[in-house]
């Protein structure tokens, strides 16, 4: 098999299996493990996969620029936003992450909601200007333009004074092996800081993030109260999350009503 054909096969396996184990694929194809690893390095350099120990995982489309992501999974993000908004109680304090799904959540909040929203996203804060009963606290710091959020030492220090009921976390990858990941180390650190300031953390994960991975770990799956997603209940990663005991709050129309209710319990 030519190298180009082998790389095409690798991409197909990533799509169908959701992962590549270099040792196993090398044995299957009758080539050296070094050859497979070299192919994976080339694919990773081209932005086509995320290398991990022993192989590779699909890379997340959520690593695209902010403007591009605004047009990705719009309907799914709106369903996720509606489900997340239902978790917010009267008078609660909520930390809202940045990114396009978090922005959809801000827009989905009832206009008459009485709550305190803390965010490090200027776009999320601006979306709440028309909510007269929402008290908005905007965390300042260095602007990370990919997600339109602030991060860095100043932002982290400001976050340490927060005591919140909920944190709605945005990530670029949700995978049983790598946990919750994102593409920037400073942003990952800021997300961890915010998660520590809330009683419960829920992940906002549109379907393109399920089964994908990015370079920097945010949190292990065991640290969150649940994952809100529009991925189908029979999606392999969703099934694996269930086996790991992760609460999945499904919002896809294919989720049976009783199954969705059971996941909320």
PDB file of C-alpha atoms in Angstrom:
ATOM      1  CA  UNK A   1       0.000   0.000   0.000  1.00  0.00           C
ATOM      2  CA  UNK A   2       1.341   3.406  -0.988  1.00  0.00           C
ATOM      3  CA  UNK A   3       1.828   6.055   1.701  1.00  0.00           C
ATOM      4  CA  UNK A   4      -0.935   8.227   0.217  1.00  0.00           C
ATOM      5  CA  UNK A   5      -3.353   5.295   0.222  1.00  0.00           C
ATOM      6  CA  UNK A   6      -2.395   4.512   3.806  1.00  0.00           C
ATOM      7  CA  UNK A   7      -3.105   8.060   4.916  1.00  0.00           C
ATOM      8  CA  UNK A   8      -6.507   7.929   3.196  1.00  0.00           C
ATOM      9  CA  UNK A   9      -7.207   4.756   5.147  1.00  0.00           C
ATOM     10  CA  UNK A  10      -6.162   6.450   8.383  1.00  0.00           C
ATOM     11  CA  UNK A  11      -8.611   9.273   7.769  1.00  0.00           C
ATOM     12  CA  UNK A  12     -11.375   6.780   7.018  1.00  0.00           C
ATOM     13  CA  UNK A  13     -10.646   4.873  10.247  1.00  0.00           C
ATOM     14  CA  UNK A  14     -10.753   8.093  12.237  1.00  0.00           C
ATOM     15  CA  UNK A  15     -14.156   8.791  10.744  1.00  0.00           C
ATOM     16  CA  UNK A  16     -15.613   5.315  11.277  1.00  0.00           C
ATOM     17  CA  UNK A  17     -13.878   4.165  14.489  1.00  0.00           C
ATOM     18  CA  UNK A  18     -13.255   7.493  16.183  1.00  0.00           C
ATOM     19  CA  UNK A  19      -9.656   6.601  17.018  1.00  0.00           C
ATOM     20  CA  UNK A  20      -6.508   4.973  15.683  1.00  0.00           C
ATOM     21  CA  UNK A  21      -4.237   2.677  17.687  1.00  0.00           C
ATOM     22  CA  UNK A  22      -0.918   2.751  15.828  1.00  0.00           C
ATOM     23  CA  UNK A  23       0.240  -0.681  16.998  1.00  0.00           C
ATOM     24  CA  UNK A  24      -2.972  -2.431  15.969  1.00  0.00           C
ATOM     25  CA  UNK A  25      -3.211  -0.762  12.575  1.00  0.00           C
ATOM     26  CA  UNK A  26       0.429  -1.466  11.815  1.00  0.00           C
ATOM     27  CA  UNK A  27      -0.146  -5.171  12.476  1.00  0.00           C
ATOM     28  CA  UNK A  28      -3.300  -5.169  10.352  1.00  0.00           C
ATOM     29  CA  UNK A  29      -1.561  -3.543   7.381  1.00  0.00           C
ATOM     30  CA  UNK A  30       1.720  -5.420   7.738  1.00  0.00           C
ATOM     31  CA  UNK A  31       3.814  -2.252   8.060  1.00  0.00           C
ATOM     32  CA  UNK A  32       6.030  -0.910  10.818  1.00  0.00           C
ATOM     33  CA  UNK A  33       4.533   1.038  13.703  1.00  0.00           C
ATOM     34  CA  UNK A  34       7.004   3.820  12.853  1.00  0.00           C
ATOM     35  CA  UNK A  35       5.375   4.141   9.419  1.00  0.00           C
ATOM     36  CA  UNK A  36       1.946   4.621  10.973  1.00  0.00           C
ATOM     37  CA  UNK A  37       3.320   7.123  13.477  1.00  0.00           C
ATOM     38  CA  UNK A  38       4.989   9.043  10.653  1.00  0.00           C
ATOM     39  CA  UNK A  39       1.702   9.139   8.745  1.00  0.00           C
ATOM     40  CA  UNK A  40      -0.075  10.414  11.858  1.00  0.00           C
ATOM     41  CA  UNK A  41       2.524  13.142  12.357  1.00  0.00           C
ATOM     42  CA  UNK A  42       1.959  14.331   8.784  1.00  0.00           C
ATOM     43  CA  UNK A  43      -1.821  14.310   9.255  1.00  0.00           C
ATOM     44  CA  UNK A  44      -1.483  16.193  12.543  1.00  0.00           C
ATOM     45  CA  UNK A  45       0.799  18.777  10.932  1.00  0.00           C
ATOM     46  CA  UNK A  46      -1.905  19.289   8.317  1.00  0.00           C
ATOM     47  CA  UNK A  47      -4.499  19.795  11.044  1.00  0.00           C
ATOM     48  CA  UNK A  48      -6.365  16.581  10.209  1.00  0.00           C
ATOM     49  CA  UNK A  49      -6.019  14.650  13.482  1.00  0.00           C
ATOM     50  CA  UNK A  50      -5.015  15.017  17.109  1.00  0.00           C
ATOM     51  CA  UNK A  51      -2.120  12.777  18.073  1.00  0.00           C
ATOM     52  CA  UNK A  52      -2.323  11.067  21.470  1.00  0.00           C
ATOM     53  CA  UNK A  53      -0.202   8.435  23.182  1.00  0.00           C
ATOM     54  CA  UNK A  54      -0.292   5.311  21.034  1.00  0.00           C
ATOM     55  CA  UNK A  55      -2.253   6.754  18.145  1.00  0.00           C
ATOM     56  CA  UNK A  56      -4.632   9.557  17.170  1.00  0.00           C
ATOM     57  CA  UNK A  57      -8.138  10.944  17.631  1.00  0.00           C
ATOM     58  CA  UNK A  58     -10.352  13.082  15.372  1.00  0.00           C
ATOM     59  CA  UNK A  59      -9.611  16.778  15.546  1.00  0.00           C
ATOM     60  CA  UNK A  60     -12.443  19.108  16.484  1.00  0.00           C
ATOM     61  CA  UNK A  61     -14.042  21.417  13.868  1.00  0.00           C
ATOM     62  CA  UNK A  62     -14.477  23.819  16.801  1.00  0.00           C
ATOM     63  CA  UNK A  63     -10.856  24.878  16.388  1.00  0.00           C
ATOM     64  CA  UNK A  64     -11.916  27.053  13.452  1.00  0.00           C
ATOM     65  CA  UNK A  65     -12.086  30.830  13.856  1.00  0.00           C
ATOM     66  CA  UNK A  66     -14.978  32.445  15.736  1.00  0.00           C
ATOM     67  CA  UNK A  67     -16.779  33.748  12.647  1.00  0.00           C
ATOM     68  CA  UNK A  68     -16.691  30.325  10.993  1.00  0.00           C
ATOM     69  CA  UNK A  69     -17.972  28.595  14.135  1.00  0.00           C
ATOM     70  CA  UNK A  70     -20.969  30.922  14.282  1.00  0.00           C
ATOM     71  CA  UNK A  71     -22.365  29.048  11.267  1.00  0.00           C
ATOM     72  CA  UNK A  72     -21.650  25.522  12.596  1.00  0.00           C
ATOM     73  CA  UNK A  73     -24.448  23.438  14.209  1.00  0.00           C
ATOM     74  CA  UNK A  74     -26.670  26.484  14.679  1.00  0.00           C
ATOM     75  CA  UNK A  75     -29.879  24.517  15.346  1.00  0.00           C
ATOM     76  CA  UNK A  76     -28.083  22.099  17.660  1.00  0.00           C
ATOM     77  CA  UNK A  77     -26.562  24.921  19.678  1.00  0.00           C
ATOM     78  CA  UNK A  78     -29.973  26.515  20.055  1.00  0.00           C
ATOM     79  CA  UNK A  79     -31.405  23.259  21.450  1.00  0.00           C
ATOM     80  CA  UNK A  80     -28.466  22.945  23.836  1.00  0.00           C
ATOM     81  CA  UNK A  81     -28.938  26.555  24.912  1.00  0.00           C
ATOM     82  CA  UNK A  82     -32.634  26.018  25.652  1.00  0.00           C
ATOM     83  CA  UNK A  83     -31.877  22.936  27.774  1.00  0.00           C
ATOM     84  CA  UNK A  84     -29.094  24.710  29.670  1.00  0.00           C
ATOM     85  CA  UNK A  85     -31.277  27.754  30.320  1.00  0.00           C
ATOM     86  CA  UNK A  86     -33.824  25.497  32.026  1.00  0.00           C
ATOM     87  CA  UNK A  87     -31.225  24.572  34.657  1.00  0.00           C
ATOM     88  CA  UNK A  88     -30.873  28.167  35.867  1.00  0.00           C
ATOM     89  CA  UNK A  89     -32.931  28.920  38.958  1.00  0.00           C
ATOM     90  CA  UNK A  90     -34.360  32.237  40.124  1.00  0.00           C
ATOM     91  CA  UNK A  91     -31.761  34.285  41.971  1.00  0.00           C
ATOM     92  CA  UNK A  92     -28.863  31.971  41.185  1.00  0.00           C
ATOM     93  CA  UNK A  93     -25.328  32.992  40.295  1.00  0.00           C
ATOM     94  CA  UNK A  94     -24.118  31.508  37.028  1.00  0.00           C
ATOM     95  CA  UNK A  95     -20.723  31.587  35.331  1.00  0.00           C
ATOM     96  CA  UNK A  96     -21.086  31.530  31.572  1.00  0.00           C
ATOM     97  CA  UNK A  97     -18.095  30.607  29.417  1.00  0.00           C
ATOM     98  CA  UNK A  98     -17.345  32.148  26.043  1.00  0.00           C
ATOM     99  CA  UNK A  99     -17.741  30.737  22.558  1.00  0.00           C
ATOM    100  CA  UNK A 100     -20.622  30.371  20.147  1.00  0.00           C
ATOM    101  CA  UNK A 101     -22.693  27.898  22.202  1.00  0.00           C
ATOM    102  CA  UNK A 102     -22.386  30.061  25.312  1.00  0.00           C
ATOM    103  CA  UNK A 103     -23.530  33.025  23.240  1.00  0.00           C
ATOM    104  CA  UNK A 104     -26.558  31.006  22.119  1.00  0.00           C
ATOM    105  CA  UNK A 105     -27.302  30.286  25.789  1.00  0.00           C
ATOM    106  CA  UNK A 106     -27.119  33.980  26.689  1.00  0.00           C
ATOM    107  CA  UNK A 107     -29.610  34.736  23.919  1.00  0.00           C
ATOM    108  CA  UNK A 108     -31.897  31.910  25.091  1.00  0.00           C
ATOM    109  CA  UNK A 109     -32.277  33.210  28.645  1.00  0.00           C
ATOM    110  CA  UNK A 110     -35.789  34.521  29.432  1.00  0.00           C
ATOM    111  CA  UNK A 111     -35.962  38.300  29.320  1.00  0.00           C
ATOM    112  CA  UNK A 112     -37.548  38.353  32.783  1.00  0.00           C
ATOM    113  CA  UNK A 113     -34.905  36.100  34.369  1.00  0.00           C
ATOM    114  CA  UNK A 114     -33.615  37.291  37.737  1.00  0.00           C
ATOM    115  CA  UNK A 115     -30.066  36.036  38.159  1.00  0.00           C
ATOM    116  CA  UNK A 116     -26.435  37.038  38.326  1.00  0.00           C
ATOM    117  CA  UNK A 117     -24.319  36.134  35.300  1.00  0.00           C
ATOM    118  CA  UNK A 118     -20.539  36.225  35.503  1.00  0.00           C
ATOM    119  CA  UNK A 119     -18.642  35.874  32.241  1.00  0.00           C
ATOM    120  CA  UNK A 120     -15.240  36.501  30.719  1.00  0.00           C
ATOM    121  CA  UNK A 121     -16.788  36.923  27.275  1.00  0.00           C
ATOM    122  CA  UNK A 122     -17.546  40.462  26.063  1.00  0.00           C
ATOM    123  CA  UNK A 123     -19.943  39.085  23.431  1.00  0.00           C
ATOM    124  CA  UNK A 124     -21.897  37.120  26.045  1.00  0.00           C
ATOM    125  CA  UNK A 125     -22.048  40.163  28.320  1.00  0.00           C
ATOM    126  CA  UNK A 126     -23.298  42.339  25.464  1.00  0.00           C
ATOM    127  CA  UNK A 127     -26.045  39.815  24.656  1.00  0.00           C
ATOM    128  CA  UNK A 128     -27.417  40.281  28.176  1.00  0.00           C
ATOM    129  CA  UNK A 129     -27.788  44.063  27.959  1.00  0.00           C
ATOM    130  CA  UNK A 130     -31.476  43.635  27.107  1.00  0.00           C
ATOM    131  CA  UNK A 131     -32.147  41.494  30.220  1.00  0.00           C
ATOM    132  CA  UNK A 132     -33.155  44.110  32.821  1.00  0.00           C
ATOM    133  CA  UNK A 133     -33.196  41.724  35.807  1.00  0.00           C
ATOM    134  CA  UNK A 134     -29.868  40.017  35.079  1.00  0.00           C
ATOM    135  CA  UNK A 135     -26.896  41.424  36.948  1.00  0.00           C
ATOM    136  CA  UNK A 136     -23.858  41.054  34.678  1.00  0.00           C
ATOM    137  CA  UNK A 137     -20.256  40.912  35.872  1.00  0.00           C
ATOM    138  CA  UNK A 138     -17.627  40.961  33.133  1.00  0.00           C
ATOM    139  CA  UNK A 139     -14.178  39.602  33.971  1.00  0.00           C
ATOM    140  CA  UNK A 140     -11.372  41.576  32.346  1.00  0.00           C
ATOM    141  CA  UNK A 141      -7.964  40.448  31.092  1.00  0.00           C
ATOM    142  CA  UNK A 142      -6.127  39.618  27.883  1.00  0.00           C
ATOM    143  CA  UNK A 143      -8.563  38.989  25.035  1.00  0.00           C
ATOM    144  CA  UNK A 144      -8.182  35.564  23.449  1.00  0.00           C
ATOM    145  CA  UNK A 145      -9.754  36.238  20.067  1.00  0.00           C
ATOM    146  CA  UNK A 146     -10.415  32.651  19.008  1.00  0.00           C
ATOM    147  CA  UNK A 147     -13.227  32.347  21.554  1.00  0.00           C
ATOM    148  CA  UNK A 148     -13.716  36.068  22.288  1.00  0.00           C
ATOM    149  CA  UNK A 149     -12.879  35.600  25.987  1.00  0.00           C
ATOM    150  CA  UNK A 150     -10.432  37.099  28.440  1.00  0.00           C
ATOM    151  CA  UNK A 151      -7.770  34.978  30.094  1.00  0.00           C
ATOM    152  CA  UNK A 152      -4.381  35.344  31.741  1.00  0.00           C
ATOM    153  CA  UNK A 153      -3.298  36.264  35.257  1.00  0.00           C
ATOM    154  CA  UNK A 154      -5.615  39.266  35.694  1.00  0.00           C
ATOM    155  CA  UNK A 155      -8.680  37.307  34.605  1.00  0.00           C
ATOM    156  CA  UNK A 156      -7.799  34.321  36.795  1.00  0.00           C
ATOM    157  CA  UNK A 157      -7.274  36.564  39.830  1.00  0.00           C
ATOM    158  CA  UNK A 158     -10.664  38.232  39.313  1.00  0.00           C
ATOM    159  CA  UNK A 159     -12.327  34.830  38.985  1.00  0.00           C
ATOM    160  CA  UNK A 160     -11.073  33.730  42.402  1.00  0.00           C
ATOM    161  CA  UNK A 161     -13.618  36.007  44.121  1.00  0.00           C
ATOM    162  CA  UNK A 162     -16.589  34.236  42.500  1.00  0.00           C
ATOM    163  CA  UNK A 163     -18.852  31.737  44.273  1.00  0.00           C
ATOM    164  CA  UNK A 164     -21.379  30.429  41.763  1.00  0.00           C
ATOM    165  CA  UNK A 165     -24.137  27.839  41.606  1.00  0.00           C
ATOM    166  CA  UNK A 166     -23.480  26.783  38.013  1.00  0.00           C
ATOM    167  CA  UNK A 167     -20.756  27.015  35.395  1.00  0.00           C
ATOM    168  CA  UNK A 168     -21.615  26.360  31.764  1.00  0.00           C
ATOM    169  CA  UNK A 169     -18.362  25.237  30.182  1.00  0.00           C
ATOM    170  CA  UNK A 170     -17.491  25.357  26.499  1.00  0.00           C
ATOM    171  CA  UNK A 171     -14.834  23.021  25.078  1.00  0.00           C
ATOM    172  CA  UNK A 172     -13.664  21.947  21.641  1.00  0.00           C
ATOM    173  CA  UNK A 173     -13.425  18.231  22.399  1.00  0.00           C
ATOM    174  CA  UNK A 174     -15.287  15.630  24.489  1.00  0.00           C
ATOM    175  CA  UNK A 175     -13.715  12.186  24.410  1.00  0.00           C
ATOM    176  CA  UNK A 176     -13.756   9.223  26.826  1.00  0.00           C
ATOM    177  CA  UNK A 177      -9.950   8.952  26.717  1.00  0.00           C
ATOM    178  CA  UNK A 178      -8.812  12.574  26.769  1.00  0.00           C
ATOM    179  CA  UNK A 179     -11.736  14.055  28.693  1.00  0.00           C
ATOM    180  CA  UNK A 180     -12.605  17.685  28.029  1.00  0.00           C
ATOM    181  CA  UNK A 181     -10.113  19.549  25.878  1.00  0.00           C
ATOM    182  CA  UNK A 182      -9.510  22.855  24.143  1.00  0.00           C
ATOM    183  CA  UNK A 183      -6.924  24.324  21.788  1.00  0.00           C
ATOM    184  CA  UNK A 184      -5.132  26.901  23.967  1.00  0.00           C
ATOM    185  CA  UNK A 185      -3.291  26.327  27.253  1.00  0.00           C
ATOM    186  CA  UNK A 186      -4.169  29.699  28.811  1.00  0.00           C
ATOM    187  CA  UNK A 187      -7.830  29.281  27.919  1.00  0.00           C
ATOM    188  CA  UNK A 188      -7.807  25.769  29.410  1.00  0.00           C
ATOM    189  CA  UNK A 189      -6.345  27.136  32.640  1.00  0.00           C
ATOM    190  CA  UNK A 190      -8.999  29.858  32.814  1.00  0.00           C
ATOM    191  CA  UNK A 191     -11.765  27.310  32.324  1.00  0.00           C
ATOM    192  CA  UNK A 192     -10.366  25.186  35.162  1.00  0.00           C
ATOM    193  CA  UNK A 193     -10.276  28.236  37.412  1.00  0.00           C
ATOM    194  CA  UNK A 194     -13.903  29.054  36.654  1.00  0.00           C
ATOM    195  CA  UNK A 195     -14.986  25.454  37.212  1.00  0.00           C
ATOM    196  CA  UNK A 196     -13.462  25.540  40.702  1.00  0.00           C
ATOM    197  CA  UNK A 197     -15.658  28.531  41.564  1.00  0.00           C
ATOM    198  CA  UNK A 198     -18.980  26.784  40.844  1.00  0.00           C
ATOM    199  CA  UNK A 199     -20.913  24.095  42.698  1.00  0.00           C
ATOM    200  CA  UNK A 200     -21.776  22.305  39.444  1.00  0.00           C
ATOM    201  CA  UNK A 201     -20.275  22.426  35.964  1.00  0.00           C
ATOM    202  CA  UNK A 202     -22.210  21.488  32.834  1.00  0.00           C
ATOM    203  CA  UNK A 203     -20.533  21.084  29.454  1.00  0.00           C
ATOM    204  CA  UNK A 204     -22.108  22.676  26.373  1.00  0.00           C
ATOM    205  CA  UNK A 205     -21.095  20.286  23.599  1.00  0.00           C
ATOM    206  CA  UNK A 206     -22.594  20.439  20.129  1.00  0.00           C
ATOM    207  CA  UNK A 207     -22.305  17.229  18.128  1.00  0.00           C
ATOM    208  CA  UNK A 208     -19.117  18.117  16.223  1.00  0.00           C
ATOM    209  CA  UNK A 209     -17.227  18.210  19.551  1.00  0.00           C
ATOM    210  CA  UNK A 210     -18.347  14.753  20.660  1.00  0.00           C
ATOM    211  CA  UNK A 211     -15.602  12.192  20.011  1.00  0.00           C
ATOM    212  CA  UNK A 212     -13.058  14.875  19.099  1.00  0.00           C
ATOM    213  CA  UNK A 213      -9.927  15.982  20.939  1.00  0.00           C
ATOM    214  CA  UNK A 214      -7.734  19.081  21.198  1.00  0.00           C
ATOM    215  CA  UNK A 215      -4.216  19.516  22.615  1.00  0.00           C
ATOM    216  CA  UNK A 216      -4.949  20.864  26.112  1.00  0.00           C
ATOM    217  CA  UNK A 217      -6.953  19.184  28.849  1.00  0.00           C
ATOM    218  CA  UNK A 218      -9.509  21.303  30.670  1.00  0.00           C
ATOM    219  CA  UNK A 219     -11.071  18.793  33.067  1.00  0.00           C
ATOM    220  CA  UNK A 220     -11.627  15.057  33.403  1.00  0.00           C
ATOM    221  CA  UNK A 221     -15.176  13.950  32.698  1.00  0.00           C
ATOM    222  CA  UNK A 222     -15.593  12.917  36.337  1.00  0.00           C
ATOM    223  CA  UNK A 223     -15.403  16.580  37.398  1.00  0.00           C
ATOM    224  CA  UNK A 224     -18.599  17.712  35.658  1.00  0.00           C
ATOM    225  CA  UNK A 225     -22.261  17.300  36.575  1.00  0.00           C
ATOM    226  CA  UNK A 226     -23.271  16.565  33.006  1.00  0.00           C
ATOM    227  CA  UNK A 227     -22.751  17.012  29.274  1.00  0.00           C
ATOM    228  CA  UNK A 228     -25.508  18.754  27.311  1.00  0.00           C
ATOM    229  CA  UNK A 229     -25.358  17.717  23.670  1.00  0.00           C
ATOM    230  CA  UNK A 230     -27.379  17.406  20.502  1.00  0.00           C
ATOM    231  CA  UNK A 231     -25.494  14.253  19.501  1.00  0.00           C
ATOM    232  CA  UNK A 232     -27.683  11.192  18.940  1.00  0.00           C
ATOM    233  CA  UNK A 233     -28.074   8.646  21.768  1.00  0.00           C
ATOM    234  CA  UNK A 234     -26.560   5.889  19.608  1.00  0.00           C
ATOM    235  CA  UNK A 235     -23.439   7.915  18.773  1.00  0.00           C
ATOM    236  CA  UNK A 236     -20.476   5.732  19.883  1.00  0.00           C
ATOM    237  CA  UNK A 237     -18.919   8.367  22.124  1.00  0.00           C
ATOM    238  CA  UNK A 238     -22.258   9.121  23.774  1.00  0.00           C
ATOM    239  CA  UNK A 239     -22.701   5.424  24.530  1.00  0.00           C
ATOM    240  CA  UNK A 240     -19.177   5.270  25.947  1.00  0.00           C
ATOM    241  CA  UNK A 241     -19.823   8.296  28.145  1.00  0.00           C
ATOM    242  CA  UNK A 242     -22.859   6.523  29.547  1.00  0.00           C
ATOM    243  CA  UNK A 243     -20.761   3.450  30.357  1.00  0.00           C
ATOM    244  CA  UNK A 244     -18.345   5.700  32.243  1.00  0.00           C
ATOM    245  CA  UNK A 245     -21.173   7.050  34.360  1.00  0.00           C
ATOM    246  CA  UNK A 246     -21.214  10.498  32.761  1.00  0.00           C
ATOM    247  CA  UNK A 247     -24.643  12.155  32.832  1.00  0.00           C
ATOM    248  CA  UNK A 248     -25.595  13.032  29.260  1.00  0.00           C
ATOM    249  CA  UNK A 249     -28.460  15.481  28.792  1.00  0.00           C
ATOM    250  CA  UNK A 250     -29.511  14.799  25.226  1.00  0.00           C
ATOM    251  CA  UNK A 251     -31.423  17.395  23.267  1.00  0.00           C
ATOM    252  CA  UNK A 252     -31.507  15.694  19.881  1.00  0.00           C
ATOM    253  CA  UNK A 253     -35.022  14.800  18.638  1.00  0.00           C
ATOM    254  CA  UNK A 254     -33.799  11.174  18.459  1.00  0.00           C
ATOM    255  CA  UNK A 255     -33.485  10.998  22.258  1.00  0.00           C
ATOM    256  CA  UNK A 256     -36.517   9.184  23.730  1.00  0.00           C
ATOM    257  CA  UNK A 257     -38.300  11.450  26.213  1.00  0.00           C
ATOM    258  CA  UNK A 258     -38.044   8.908  29.025  1.00  0.00           C
ATOM    259  CA  UNK A 259     -34.317   8.399  28.376  1.00  0.00           C
ATOM    260  CA  UNK A 260     -33.642  12.123  28.464  1.00  0.00           C
ATOM    261  CA  UNK A 261     -35.591  12.388  31.713  1.00  0.00           C
ATOM    262  CA  UNK A 262     -33.612   9.495  33.208  1.00  0.00           C
ATOM    263  CA  UNK A 263     -30.344  11.226  32.375  1.00  0.00           C
ATOM    264  CA  UNK A 264     -31.547  14.329  34.199  1.00  0.00           C
ATOM    265  CA  UNK A 265     -32.289  12.369  37.366  1.00  0.00           C
TER     266      UNK A 265
END
